[in-house]
């Protein structure tokens, strides 16, 4: 080694000089490179309102160098050279790339990527981009929701979704009726409603949410989309996603409005003077006790201007590892009828935390809704409001309510007394707690576990005081009912996503357990109180004289369990060819022991035609996709644990027996057992086309579907009493078919720097038909329904369910006009014209209640900071039986009850004028300007205020219709659709002023 060193140091001088120069050059280059590597770029990232954006990821493209902005939106990062490109990324915003150049400071403004957010669709146990969907799914964003006084979140979707029909009365305490793609069951209640999923919790109550807390609502229409929810999804699935904080943002927002509601249409009844004149013209007079020279307008006494207010405050924040938020909503809605109101407070909070580089995610959400509703005995008060004679005053001279209990007819109760002397109060408290844990086991493989519990506590109280005409002579009658409904859900599922080359695979496998316990409580009615001071607040102070005056509610506790296994596979090749298959195996304790389990398969595919090379020659198309799907889903909603088993109860009549020396009520079979009872099954075939034109200035979807429901459940099939205890049984036998077409469009008609106009029409047609009601064992040819009653008509039916006809087909007497004496005549079964009341066998088919078309048309205009939105919606081609009008039309009883103005033209001798016939079958078509909103947005030049929007909204501005009743928006769901029977609750028109502020 020493020799070598000597050789080096003994090199000639020229070589030694070159070596020194080489070393110096290398050192200089190293210093220069070191200087470049150490260059720092600083700056600030803000949003479109110049608010700082914390949590923005700032990275050097192509390297591992990265940082994030602080709470003030500031960042600092070292770069390698002037050619480096800085990437600024934040979830929910458009990513930006900026070349560093020679700048030491780079400030960036990130804009929100609304298109990215809208492209994410919740499909059940996961999400999908809109372009990858293979089923019929419609998504509605919060900015597209309806405005105004919304008691239920379902109202947010009215007129927005093709094939979805939502009807709502003017009653603030009544829930909307929701029907998707036509009726497909012979049952009522929950059985006709879609299945709701809130933030992944199946079966959660939609009434838990304030509309201001909802981010998106996804409507799953066809069975290829809904089958993942198995035996509860035959009527479609509505998935609600609530608002969450976006990464790197903290937010505080307020929204509120004040509203005024008034009656939009009334029945025009005769005044006292007009009634006296009508009777005088027909040589009639009132009884002395029915005319005290008063002129009372009972509608004015019971109706009022309703005032409402709503306030929602929410805040939240998110960082790289956590997000959290909370909100409080308060609604006070005073109905347009005296003593009707709804007050509700909803509190919601959530927190999600990520650990171990986002490998583990824990989340907790708590929501509570507490409501207090006051009501009246509507069916009695509203009818008497119209029928009660205007010729008497509300009060006697001593201040008591004037009554004439001896009067016959329809108006026999003082309507003001009904409202003031009878109290109904309902306290409802709903709580939903949902916990979630998600762990990334391997790259692309995640396991999610969730547990939720939902409690629904309902406290119903009534008091009919000592002056009540509804509980005469009992010195006060009180009822209290306190019932708890509880649902527990446990779910665990794996998601595996893998991309390899042009192949994209997404797999799902899961397990679900659910237990619903309902009617856990009691109810009792008692009477005879010493005074009315305490009302229903202390039933102990009642003094019933007979045991029969104490009545307990007959609501047995029911416990249902549902266990499910499910899986789904999604595959796409080259972003062109998409495939989706799912299978769910449900086991439910609601059904017979021989049919506890069922399979619900689905398969669908799509071809993204736009991705093909030949589409490049057709630039007019910006999107084009063909979808085809088939699946089977079930309907087990609306059942209790006793549906399929033998149950016992009190026998009809006065059956008594001696029980250990005491007289007891006899108990016997109340319902037959059916071990073969199972869910209704709906198979849907769906063919759809999604398209976009002119760079997506026009987008839309066209769907054709055939929905066949089999194993219809009906509870009155005749059976032999030699085989069964009772003559009827609940069983599966019938079939219903719905087929139709839906078209949804969205077009940006005008788009400029200051002005834009987007229009979004949708239209749908559905054909409903009963295919059969029987099978080889259970036989039935026709089901008579809609026993609307009326004077002398208590045993008559107005609709029939029979093969070949639609659900809601009317079967009515055939009106033939009036004879020379002014009496209504009818055509009987033999073709003869008669002037007497027809027989039940004289009824004929007369159209149905199913609309031929349902449509909605939304328009949004924006001019600088002004915005205008209006919605037109309606139906075409349906019939409504106006039994309410028939009941009012009774000229011969004008001495006993008031009559409407249209009855003045009827002959006083027409003893048939009130009979329900096809004379009162009217067109239910209507066009309604349902919603119009004008808003102005203020963007102060302050970092603390993001935006303030002021708006004015009008609901139900006008309706165009030939229907002569209160309103043509009649429920078309259930077993008796399209019947306006004693529907006296007025439709309202609402004006509201509101503000939305974000900070």
mmCIF file of C-alpha atoms in Angstrom, residues 69-356:
data_model
loop_
_atom_site.group_PDB
_atom_site.id
_atom_site.type_symbol
_atom_site.label_atom_id
_atom_site.label_comp_id
_atom_site.label_asym_id
_atom_site.label_seq_id
_atom_site.Cartn_x
_atom_site.Cartn_y
_atom_site.Cartn_z
ATOM 1 C CA UNK A 69 -51.256 23.608 4.198
ATOM 2 C CA UNK A 70 -51.776 24.781 7.767
ATOM 3 C CA UNK A 71 -54.876 26.333 9.312
ATOM 4 C CA UNK A 72 -54.202 29.591 7.454
ATOM 5 C CA UNK A 73 -53.762 27.840 4.125
ATOM 6 C CA UNK A 74 -49.991 28.471 4.118
ATOM 7 C CA UNK A 75 -47.380 25.967 2.968
ATOM 8 C CA UNK A 76 -43.637 25.671 2.455
ATOM 9 C CA UNK A 77 -41.853 23.042 0.350
ATOM 10 C CA UNK A 78 -38.394 22.412 -1.080
ATOM 11 C CA UNK A 79 -38.044 21.809 -4.799
ATOM 12 C CA UNK A 80 -35.299 20.330 -6.996
ATOM 13 C CA UNK A 81 -35.278 22.841 -9.810
ATOM 14 C CA UNK A 82 -37.136 25.398 -11.847
ATOM 15 C CA UNK A 83 -38.688 22.692 -14.012
ATOM 16 C CA UNK A 84 -40.430 21.032 -11.056
ATOM 17 C CA UNK A 85 -44.195 20.896 -11.059
ATOM 18 C CA UNK A 86 -46.143 21.452 -7.840
ATOM 19 C CA UNK A 87 -49.419 19.549 -7.406
ATOM 20 C CA UNK A 88 -52.182 20.953 -5.169
ATOM 21 C CA UNK A 89 -54.819 18.383 -4.217
ATOM 22 C CA UNK A 90 -57.845 18.402 -1.886
ATOM 23 C CA UNK A 91 -60.782 16.008 -1.803
ATOM 24 C CA UNK A 92 -63.798 17.663 -3.376
ATOM 25 C CA UNK A 93 -61.707 20.228 -5.287
ATOM 26 C CA UNK A 94 -60.188 20.321 -8.747
ATOM 27 C CA UNK A 95 -56.497 19.342 -8.540
ATOM 28 C CA UNK A 96 -54.092 21.958 -9.912
ATOM 29 C CA UNK A 97 -50.539 21.631 -11.256
ATOM 30 C CA UNK A 98 -48.208 24.650 -11.364
ATOM 31 C CA UNK A 99 -44.628 24.816 -12.715
ATOM 32 C CA UNK A 100 -42.269 26.318 -10.146
ATOM 33 C CA UNK A 101 -40.140 28.350 -12.557
ATOM 34 C CA UNK A 102 -37.981 30.764 -10.684
ATOM 35 C CA UNK A 103 -40.654 31.892 -8.252
ATOM 36 C CA UNK A 104 -40.175 31.796 -4.515
ATOM 37 C CA UNK A 105 -43.915 32.323 -3.797
ATOM 38 C CA UNK A 106 -46.815 30.537 -5.486
ATOM 39 C CA UNK A 107 -50.405 31.252 -4.413
ATOM 40 C CA UNK A 108 -53.203 29.015 -5.676
ATOM 41 C CA UNK A 109 -57.017 29.134 -5.726
ATOM 42 C CA UNK A 110 -58.781 25.743 -5.734
ATOM 43 C CA UNK A 111 -62.315 25.445 -7.038
ATOM 44 C CA UNK A 112 -64.824 22.852 -5.862
ATOM 45 C CA UNK A 113 -65.198 19.828 -8.109
ATOM 46 C CA UNK A 114 -68.987 19.566 -8.054
ATOM 47 C CA UNK A 115 -68.952 17.200 -11.009
ATOM 48 C CA UNK A 116 -66.701 14.809 -9.126
ATOM 49 C CA UNK A 117 -69.066 14.799 -6.160
ATOM 50 C CA UNK A 118 -72.125 14.302 -8.348
ATOM 51 C CA UNK A 119 -70.518 11.370 -10.128
ATOM 52 C CA UNK A 120 -70.335 9.346 -6.898
ATOM 53 C CA UNK A 121 -73.473 7.224 -6.472
ATOM 54 C CA UNK A 122 -74.280 5.128 -3.395
ATOM 55 C CA UNK A 123 -75.305 1.649 -4.566
ATOM 56 C CA UNK A 124 -75.622 -0.246 -1.269
ATOM 57 C CA UNK A 125 -72.616 -1.344 0.796
ATOM 58 C CA UNK A 126 -70.408 0.801 -1.421
ATOM 59 C CA UNK A 127 -70.262 3.501 -4.051
ATOM 60 C CA UNK A 128 -69.806 3.688 -7.782
ATOM 61 C CA UNK A 129 -69.029 6.368 -10.295
ATOM 62 C CA UNK A 130 -71.947 7.356 -12.466
ATOM 63 C CA UNK A 131 -70.258 6.113 -15.617
ATOM 64 C CA UNK A 132 -69.830 2.620 -14.127
ATOM 65 C CA UNK A 133 -73.489 2.089 -13.189
ATOM 66 C CA UNK A 134 -75.297 -0.862 -14.756
ATOM 67 C CA UNK A 135 -78.669 -0.392 -13.051
ATOM 68 C CA UNK A 136 -81.455 2.203 -13.037
ATOM 69 C CA UNK A 137 -80.362 4.655 -10.338
ATOM 70 C CA UNK A 138 -81.233 8.340 -10.025
ATOM 71 C CA UNK A 139 -79.252 10.675 -7.776
ATOM 72 C CA UNK A 140 -80.566 14.014 -6.488
ATOM 73 C CA UNK A 141 -78.130 16.492 -4.939
ATOM 74 C CA UNK A 142 -78.936 18.887 -2.104
ATOM 75 C CA UNK A 143 -78.809 21.931 -4.377
ATOM 76 C CA UNK A 144 -81.592 20.371 -6.464
ATOM 77 C CA UNK A 145 -83.960 19.674 -3.547
ATOM 78 C CA UNK A 146 -87.362 21.349 -3.395
ATOM 79 C CA UNK A 147 -87.590 24.437 -1.212
ATOM 80 C CA UNK A 148 -90.275 25.521 1.225
ATOM 81 C CA UNK A 149 -91.909 24.077 4.332
ATOM 82 C CA UNK A 150 -90.845 20.424 4.226
ATOM 83 C CA UNK A 151 -92.266 18.339 7.062
ATOM 84 C CA UNK A 152 -90.797 15.111 5.626
ATOM 85 C CA UNK A 153 -87.575 14.673 3.602
ATOM 86 C CA UNK A 154 -89.594 12.706 1.032
ATOM 87 C CA UNK A 155 -91.068 16.032 -0.120
ATOM 88 C CA UNK A 156 -87.613 17.082 -1.303
ATOM 89 C CA UNK A 157 -88.011 14.684 -4.247
ATOM 90 C CA UNK A 158 -91.491 15.639 -5.483
ATOM 91 C CA UNK A 159 -91.370 16.015 -9.259
ATOM 92 C CA UNK A 160 -87.617 15.351 -9.404
ATOM 93 C CA UNK A 161 -87.417 11.634 -10.219
ATOM 94 C CA UNK A 162 -89.030 9.881 -13.167
ATOM 95 C CA UNK A 163 -91.386 7.142 -11.988
ATOM 96 C CA UNK A 164 -91.536 8.358 -8.373
ATOM 97 C CA UNK A 165 -94.936 9.678 -7.292
ATOM 98 C CA UNK A 166 -95.127 11.481 -3.930
ATOM 99 C CA UNK A 167 -98.411 12.920 -2.667
ATOM 100 C CA UNK A 168 -98.849 15.131 0.394
ATOM 101 C CA UNK A 169 -101.978 16.647 1.932
ATOM 102 C CA UNK A 170 -102.168 19.994 3.698
ATOM 103 C CA UNK A 171 -102.081 18.264 7.097
ATOM 104 C CA UNK A 172 -98.764 19.090 8.850
ATOM 105 C CA UNK A 173 -98.945 15.811 10.799
ATOM 106 C CA UNK A 174 -99.638 13.548 7.812
ATOM 107 C CA UNK A 175 -96.829 11.684 6.050
ATOM 108 C CA UNK A 176 -96.479 11.771 2.262
ATOM 109 C CA UNK A 177 -97.380 8.653 0.287
ATOM 110 C CA UNK A 178 -94.519 7.409 -1.895
ATOM 111 C CA UNK A 179 -94.961 4.998 -4.820
ATOM 112 C CA UNK A 180 -92.146 4.007 -7.203
ATOM 113 C CA UNK A 181 -92.920 2.469 -10.588
ATOM 114 C CA UNK A 182 -96.526 1.691 -9.753
ATOM 115 C CA UNK A 183 -98.263 -0.313 -7.010
ATOM 116 C CA UNK A 184 -97.177 -3.931 -6.677
ATOM 117 C CA UNK A 185 -98.968 -5.239 -3.583
ATOM 118 C CA UNK A 186 -102.460 -5.738 -2.166
ATOM 119 C CA UNK A 187 -101.394 -4.488 1.236
ATOM 120 C CA UNK A 188 -101.308 -1.074 2.913
ATOM 121 C CA UNK A 189 -98.877 0.938 5.033
ATOM 122 C CA UNK A 190 -95.158 0.177 4.938
ATOM 123 C CA UNK A 191 -95.758 -2.534 2.322
ATOM 124 C CA UNK A 192 -96.235 0.069 -0.425
ATOM 125 C CA UNK A 193 -93.281 2.276 0.543
ATOM 126 C CA UNK A 194 -89.683 2.108 -0.709
ATOM 127 C CA UNK A 195 -87.041 0.762 1.667
ATOM 128 C CA UNK A 196 -84.917 3.508 3.276
ATOM 129 C CA UNK A 197 -81.201 3.331 4.053
ATOM 130 C CA UNK A 198 -79.587 6.241 5.907
ATOM 131 C CA UNK A 199 -75.781 6.468 5.937
ATOM 132 C CA UNK A 200 -75.597 2.716 5.485
ATOM 133 C CA UNK A 201 -78.178 1.837 8.161
ATOM 134 C CA UNK A 202 -80.928 -0.294 6.557
ATOM 135 C CA UNK A 203 -84.482 0.379 7.643
ATOM 136 C CA UNK A 204 -83.693 3.656 9.408
ATOM 137 C CA UNK A 205 -86.569 6.107 9.750
ATOM 138 C CA UNK A 206 -86.491 8.917 7.184
ATOM 139 C CA UNK A 207 -88.204 11.155 9.769
ATOM 140 C CA UNK A 208 -84.956 11.206 11.770
ATOM 141 C CA UNK A 209 -83.377 13.678 9.382
ATOM 142 C CA UNK A 210 -83.727 17.387 8.855
ATOM 143 C CA UNK A 211 -83.747 18.271 5.145
ATOM 144 C CA UNK A 212 -80.851 20.704 5.686
ATOM 145 C CA UNK A 213 -78.625 17.812 6.848
ATOM 146 C CA UNK A 214 -79.022 15.743 3.670
ATOM 147 C CA UNK A 215 -76.286 15.811 1.017
ATOM 148 C CA UNK A 216 -77.648 13.393 -1.594
ATOM 149 C CA UNK A 217 -80.539 10.987 -2.106
ATOM 150 C CA UNK A 218 -80.002 8.027 -4.432
ATOM 151 C CA UNK A 219 -83.077 6.191 -5.709
ATOM 152 C CA UNK A 220 -82.489 2.556 -6.716
ATOM 153 C CA UNK A 221 -85.310 1.630 -9.069
ATOM 154 C CA UNK A 222 -84.742 -1.731 -10.717
ATOM 155 C CA UNK A 223 -84.154 -5.105 -9.084
ATOM 156 C CA UNK A 224 -80.611 -5.384 -10.452
ATOM 157 C CA UNK A 225 -79.844 -2.468 -8.109
ATOM 158 C CA UNK A 226 -82.178 -3.266 -5.206
ATOM 159 C CA UNK A 227 -81.703 -7.052 -4.910
ATOM 160 C CA UNK A 228 -78.677 -6.512 -2.645
ATOM 161 C CA UNK A 229 -81.273 -5.579 0.006
ATOM 162 C CA UNK A 230 -83.234 -8.790 -0.551
ATOM 163 C CA UNK A 231 -86.702 -9.323 0.865
ATOM 164 C CA UNK A 232 -87.405 -5.649 1.636
ATOM 165 C CA UNK A 233 -86.562 -3.977 -1.650
ATOM 166 C CA UNK A 234 -89.413 -4.783 -4.052
ATOM 167 C CA UNK A 235 -90.736 -1.199 -3.921
ATOM 168 C CA UNK A 236 -87.328 0.312 -4.600
ATOM 169 C CA UNK A 237 -84.614 1.557 -2.265
ATOM 170 C CA UNK A 238 -83.965 5.171 -1.285
ATOM 171 C CA UNK A 239 -80.455 5.730 0.073
ATOM 172 C CA UNK A 240 -79.894 8.957 1.994
ATOM 173 C CA UNK A 241 -76.401 10.350 2.581
ATOM 174 C CA UNK A 242 -76.003 13.129 5.130
ATOM 175 C CA UNK A 243 -73.601 16.039 4.922
ATOM 176 C CA UNK A 244 -70.026 15.501 6.083
ATOM 177 C CA UNK A 245 -67.053 17.808 6.452
ATOM 178 C CA UNK A 246 -64.620 17.822 3.562
ATOM 179 C CA UNK A 247 -60.947 17.215 4.100
ATOM 180 C CA UNK A 248 -59.036 20.270 5.221
ATOM 181 C CA UNK A 249 -62.068 22.445 5.831
ATOM 182 C CA UNK A 250 -63.830 23.778 8.867
ATOM 183 C CA UNK A 251 -67.329 25.096 8.413
ATOM 184 C CA UNK A 252 -70.132 26.801 10.276
ATOM 185 C CA UNK A 253 -73.463 27.316 8.578
ATOM 186 C CA UNK A 254 -76.970 28.494 9.357
ATOM 187 C CA UNK A 255 -80.170 28.083 7.398
ATOM 188 C CA UNK A 256 -83.599 29.206 8.413
ATOM 189 C CA UNK A 257 -86.915 30.443 7.161
ATOM 190 C CA UNK A 258 -90.187 31.892 8.285
ATOM 191 C CA UNK A 259 -93.321 30.866 6.404
ATOM 192 C CA UNK A 260 -96.972 31.721 6.148
ATOM 193 C CA UNK A 261 -99.587 29.203 4.986
ATOM 194 C CA UNK A 262 -103.115 29.919 3.858
ATOM 195 C CA UNK A 263 -105.936 27.850 2.420
ATOM 196 C CA UNK A 264 -105.619 27.646 -1.342
ATOM 197 C CA UNK A 265 -109.163 26.364 -2.003
ATOM 198 C CA UNK A 266 -112.342 25.936 0.025
ATOM 199 C CA UNK A 267 -115.666 24.300 -0.504
ATOM 200 C CA UNK A 268 -118.122 27.149 -1.081
ATOM 201 C CA UNK A 269 -120.969 26.468 1.329
ATOM 202 C CA UNK A 270 -124.161 28.479 1.598
ATOM 203 C CA UNK A 271 -124.283 31.381 4.009
ATOM 204 C CA UNK A 272 -127.146 31.554 6.491
ATOM 205 C CA UNK A 273 -129.068 33.974 4.276
ATOM 206 C CA UNK A 274 -128.545 31.827 1.192
ATOM 207 C CA UNK A 275 -129.656 28.678 3.015
ATOM 208 C CA UNK A 276 -132.810 30.363 4.331
ATOM 209 C CA UNK A 277 -133.590 31.621 0.825
ATOM 210 C CA UNK A 278 -133.025 28.179 -0.730
ATOM 211 C CA UNK A 279 -135.385 26.589 1.759
ATOM 212 C CA UNK A 280 -137.983 29.317 1.272
ATOM 213 C CA UNK A 281 -137.827 28.816 -2.499
ATOM 214 C CA UNK A 282 -138.675 25.182 -1.888
ATOM 215 C CA UNK A 283 -141.389 25.872 0.710
ATOM 216 C CA UNK A 284 -139.237 24.627 3.573
ATOM 217 C CA UNK A 285 -138.339 26.137 6.943
ATOM 218 C CA UNK A 286 -135.822 25.372 9.648
ATOM 219 C CA UNK A 287 -136.780 24.166 13.091
ATOM 220 C CA UNK A 288 -136.837 26.998 15.619
ATOM 221 C CA UNK A 289 -133.904 25.615 17.600
ATOM 222 C CA UNK A 290 -131.832 25.470 14.377
ATOM 223 C CA UNK A 291 -132.193 29.151 13.544
ATOM 224 C CA UNK A 292 -131.289 31.846 16.079
ATOM 225 C CA UNK A 293 -130.820 34.543 13.371
ATOM 226 C CA UNK A 294 -127.057 33.952 13.304
ATOM 227 C CA UNK A 295 -124.812 33.901 10.242
ATOM 228 C CA UNK A 296 -121.861 31.723 11.232
ATOM 229 C CA UNK A 297 -119.021 30.855 8.882
ATOM 230 C CA UNK A 298 -117.686 27.687 10.475
ATOM 231 C CA UNK A 299 -114.724 27.468 8.092
ATOM 232 C CA UNK A 300 -113.538 30.896 9.243
ATOM 233 C CA UNK A 301 -113.836 29.808 12.881
ATOM 234 C CA UNK A 302 -111.754 26.662 12.435
ATOM 235 C CA UNK A 303 -109.264 27.777 9.807
ATOM 236 C CA UNK A 304 -106.463 30.251 10.302
ATOM 237 C CA UNK A 305 -103.280 31.515 8.737
ATOM 238 C CA UNK A 306 -100.563 29.048 9.645
ATOM 239 C CA UNK A 307 -97.113 30.325 10.583
ATOM 240 C CA UNK A 308 -93.989 28.203 10.500
ATOM 241 C CA UNK A 309 -90.336 28.658 11.302
ATOM 242 C CA UNK A 310 -87.321 26.457 10.783
ATOM 243 C CA UNK A 311 -83.745 26.916 11.962
ATOM 244 C CA UNK A 312 -80.715 24.738 11.294
ATOM 245 C CA UNK A 313 -77.208 25.320 12.687
ATOM 246 C CA UNK A 314 -74.361 23.012 11.756
ATOM 247 C CA UNK A 315 -70.611 23.001 12.107
ATOM 248 C CA UNK A 316 -67.828 20.597 11.275
ATOM 249 C CA UNK A 317 -64.225 20.165 10.388
ATOM 250 C CA UNK A 318 -61.834 17.686 8.853
ATOM 251 C CA UNK A 319 -58.134 17.026 8.771
ATOM 252 C CA UNK A 320 -55.960 14.343 7.264
ATOM 253 C CA UNK A 321 -56.887 11.925 10.044
ATOM 254 C CA UNK A 322 -60.341 12.905 11.312
ATOM 255 C CA UNK A 323 -63.613 14.576 10.488
ATOM 256 C CA UNK A 324 -66.431 15.616 12.786
ATOM 257 C CA UNK A 325 -69.610 17.635 12.807
ATOM 258 C CA UNK A 326 -72.856 18.425 14.577
ATOM 259 C CA UNK A 327 -76.156 20.090 13.754
ATOM 260 C CA UNK A 328 -79.341 21.229 15.450
ATOM 261 C CA UNK A 329 -82.640 21.690 13.629
ATOM 262 C CA UNK A 330 -85.821 23.225 15.029
ATOM 263 C CA UNK A 331 -89.171 23.219 13.231
ATOM 264 C CA UNK A 332 -92.358 24.894 14.443
ATOM 265 C CA UNK A 333 -95.203 24.335 12.013
ATOM 266 C CA UNK A 334 -98.637 25.627 12.995
ATOM 267 C CA UNK A 335 -101.324 24.117 10.797
ATOM 268 C CA UNK A 336 -104.055 26.082 9.093
ATOM 269 C CA UNK A 337 -106.612 24.396 11.354
ATOM 270 C CA UNK A 338 -106.988 25.628 14.892
ATOM 271 C CA UNK A 339 -105.165 23.484 17.498
ATOM 272 C CA UNK A 340 -103.066 21.607 14.933
ATOM 273 C CA UNK A 341 -99.297 22.014 15.064
ATOM 274 C CA UNK A 342 -95.978 20.216 14.910
ATOM 275 C CA UNK A 343 -92.848 21.128 16.855
ATOM 276 C CA UNK A 344 -89.701 19.111 16.251
ATOM 277 C CA UNK A 345 -86.067 19.307 17.315
ATOM 278 C CA UNK A 346 -83.401 17.179 15.643
ATOM 279 C CA UNK A 347 -79.865 16.923 17.038
ATOM 280 C CA UNK A 348 -77.155 15.119 15.117
ATOM 281 C CA UNK A 349 -73.474 14.581 15.715
ATOM 282 C CA UNK A 350 -70.753 12.445 14.172
ATOM 283 C CA UNK A 351 -67.026 11.804 14.385
ATOM 284 C CA UNK A 352 -64.722 9.689 12.215
ATOM 285 C CA UNK A 353 -61.093 9.036 13.126
ATOM 286 C CA UNK A 354 -58.395 7.377 11.017
ATOM 287 C CA UNK A 355 -55.337 5.585 12.410
ATOM 288 C CA UNK A 356 -52.184 3.869 11.167
#
